[in-house]
Tab-separated table of C-alpha atoms in Angstrom:
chain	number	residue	atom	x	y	z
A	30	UNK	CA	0.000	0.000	0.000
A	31	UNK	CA	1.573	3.365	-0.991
A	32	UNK	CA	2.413	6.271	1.763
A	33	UNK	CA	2.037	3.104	4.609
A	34	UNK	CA	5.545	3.855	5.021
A	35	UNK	CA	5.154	7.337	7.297
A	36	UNK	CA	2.331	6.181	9.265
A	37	UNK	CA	2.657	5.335	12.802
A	38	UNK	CA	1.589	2.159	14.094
A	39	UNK	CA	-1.563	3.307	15.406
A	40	UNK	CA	-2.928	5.276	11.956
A	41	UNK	CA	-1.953	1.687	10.553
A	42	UNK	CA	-4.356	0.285	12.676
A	43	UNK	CA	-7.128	3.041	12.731
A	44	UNK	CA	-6.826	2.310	8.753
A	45	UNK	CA	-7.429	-1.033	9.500
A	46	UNK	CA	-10.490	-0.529	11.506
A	47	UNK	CA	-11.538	1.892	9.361
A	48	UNK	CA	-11.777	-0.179	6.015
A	49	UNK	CA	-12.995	-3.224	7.652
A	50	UNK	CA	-15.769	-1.456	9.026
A	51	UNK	CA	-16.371	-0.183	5.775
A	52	UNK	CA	-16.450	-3.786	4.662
A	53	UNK	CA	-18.809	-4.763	7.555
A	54	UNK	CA	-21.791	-2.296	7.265
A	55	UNK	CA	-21.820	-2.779	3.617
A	56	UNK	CA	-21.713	-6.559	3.918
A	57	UNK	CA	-24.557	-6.265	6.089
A	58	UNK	CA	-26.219	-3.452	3.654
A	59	UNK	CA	-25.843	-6.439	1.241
A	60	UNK	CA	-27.632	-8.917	2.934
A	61	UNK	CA	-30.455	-6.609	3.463
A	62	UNK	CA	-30.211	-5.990	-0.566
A	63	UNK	CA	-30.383	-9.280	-1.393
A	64	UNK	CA	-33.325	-10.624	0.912
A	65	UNK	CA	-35.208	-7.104	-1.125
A	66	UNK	CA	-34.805	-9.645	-4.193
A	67	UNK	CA	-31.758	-7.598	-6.107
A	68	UNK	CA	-29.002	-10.047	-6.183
A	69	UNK	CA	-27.021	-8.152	-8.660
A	70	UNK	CA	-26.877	-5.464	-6.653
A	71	UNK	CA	-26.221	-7.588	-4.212
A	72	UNK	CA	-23.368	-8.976	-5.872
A	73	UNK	CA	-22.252	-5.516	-6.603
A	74	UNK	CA	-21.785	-4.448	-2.761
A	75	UNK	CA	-19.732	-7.235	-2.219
A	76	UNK	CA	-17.314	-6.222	-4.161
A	77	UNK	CA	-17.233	-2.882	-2.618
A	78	UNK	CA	-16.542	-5.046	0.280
A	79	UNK	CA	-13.863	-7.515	-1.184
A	80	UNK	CA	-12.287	-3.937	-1.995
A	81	UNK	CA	-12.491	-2.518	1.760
A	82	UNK	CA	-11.141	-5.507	2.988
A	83	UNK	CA	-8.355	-5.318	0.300
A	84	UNK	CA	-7.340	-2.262	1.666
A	85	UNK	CA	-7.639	-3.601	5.391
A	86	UNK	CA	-5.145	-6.342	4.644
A	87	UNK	CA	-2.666	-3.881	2.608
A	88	UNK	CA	-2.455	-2.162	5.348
A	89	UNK	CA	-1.467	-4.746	7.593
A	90	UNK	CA	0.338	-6.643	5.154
A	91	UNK	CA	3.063	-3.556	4.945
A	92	UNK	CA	3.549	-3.586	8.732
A	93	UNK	CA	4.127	-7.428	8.711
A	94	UNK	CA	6.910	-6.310	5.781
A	95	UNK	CA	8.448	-3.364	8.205
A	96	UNK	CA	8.463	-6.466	10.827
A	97	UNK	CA	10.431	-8.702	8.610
A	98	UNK	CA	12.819	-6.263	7.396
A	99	UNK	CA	13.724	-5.832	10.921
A	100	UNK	CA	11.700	-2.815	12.243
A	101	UNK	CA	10.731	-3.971	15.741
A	102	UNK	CA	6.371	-3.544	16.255
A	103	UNK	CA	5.537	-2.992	19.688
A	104	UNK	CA	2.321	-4.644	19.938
A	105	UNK	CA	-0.805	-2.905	21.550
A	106	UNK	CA	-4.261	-3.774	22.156
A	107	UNK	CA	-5.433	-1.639	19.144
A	108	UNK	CA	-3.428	-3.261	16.911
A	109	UNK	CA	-4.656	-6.300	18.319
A	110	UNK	CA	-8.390	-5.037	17.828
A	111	UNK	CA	-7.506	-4.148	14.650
A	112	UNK	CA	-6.677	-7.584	13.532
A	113	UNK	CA	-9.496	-8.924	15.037
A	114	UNK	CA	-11.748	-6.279	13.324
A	115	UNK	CA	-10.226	-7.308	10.231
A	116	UNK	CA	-10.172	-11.211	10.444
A	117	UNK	CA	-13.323	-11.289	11.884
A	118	UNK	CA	-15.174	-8.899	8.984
A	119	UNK	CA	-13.087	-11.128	6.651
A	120	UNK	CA	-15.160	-14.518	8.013
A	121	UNK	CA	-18.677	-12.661	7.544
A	122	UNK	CA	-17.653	-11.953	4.122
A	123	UNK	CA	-16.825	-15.404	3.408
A	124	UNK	CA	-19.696	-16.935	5.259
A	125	UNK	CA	-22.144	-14.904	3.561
A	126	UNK	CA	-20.941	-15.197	0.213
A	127	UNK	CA	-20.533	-19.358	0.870
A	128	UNK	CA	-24.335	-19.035	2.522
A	129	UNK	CA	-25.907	-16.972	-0.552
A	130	UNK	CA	-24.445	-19.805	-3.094
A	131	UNK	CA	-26.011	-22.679	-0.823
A	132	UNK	CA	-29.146	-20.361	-1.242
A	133	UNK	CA	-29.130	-19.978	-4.419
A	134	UNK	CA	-28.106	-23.982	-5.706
A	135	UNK	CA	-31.351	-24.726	-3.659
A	136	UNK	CA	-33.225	-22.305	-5.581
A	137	UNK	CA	-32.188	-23.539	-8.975
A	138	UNK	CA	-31.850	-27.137	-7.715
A	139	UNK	CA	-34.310	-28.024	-4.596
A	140	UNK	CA	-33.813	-31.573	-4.955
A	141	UNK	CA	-30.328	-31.785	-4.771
A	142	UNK	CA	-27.957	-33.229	-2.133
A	143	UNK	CA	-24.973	-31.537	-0.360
């Protein structure tokens, strides 16, 4: 992620927070959109999430690279939220899409097994 490089530890994180709870209201906005009926706009938010998250885990990415090149991180408990914040925004995505396909190959497919 470009400019990462400047920030302190605890923008890092605050960036962190603050794209994955991007990502988390608009998963939620998206499972509102979809039981309305509009799956491709469903799909569509999503992505804005997938993007969010993209972000999130930039962000922390480049301070696991300042780590490995040597540059001590003191840990904190917002760092430590942050991470959770992230992985745990990361799982709803992946649940919901996983849940919405399950959904949907019932839809098409009542009758079949799995």
């Amino acid at each position: 992620m470009e400019g990462t490089e400047e920030l302190t530890l605890e923008q890092m994180a605050f960036m962190m927070i603050l794209h994955s709870g991007n990502a988390r209201s608009t998963i939620q906005e998206a499972i509102q959109t979809y039981k309305k009926g509009s799956y491709e706009a469903f799909e569509a938010q999503l992505a804005t999430a997938r993007e969010q998250l993209k972000e999130a885990h930039q962000t922390h990415f480049s301070q696991i690279q300042k780590e490995a090149n040597g540059e001590k991180t003191d840990m904190s408990l917002l760092l430590l939220h942050a991470e959770d914040h992230l992985m745990s925004t990361q799982t709803m995505l992946d649940l919901t899409a996983g849940l919405i396909e399950m959904m949907e190959q019932k839809i098409v497919n009542p009758n079949q097994e799995g």
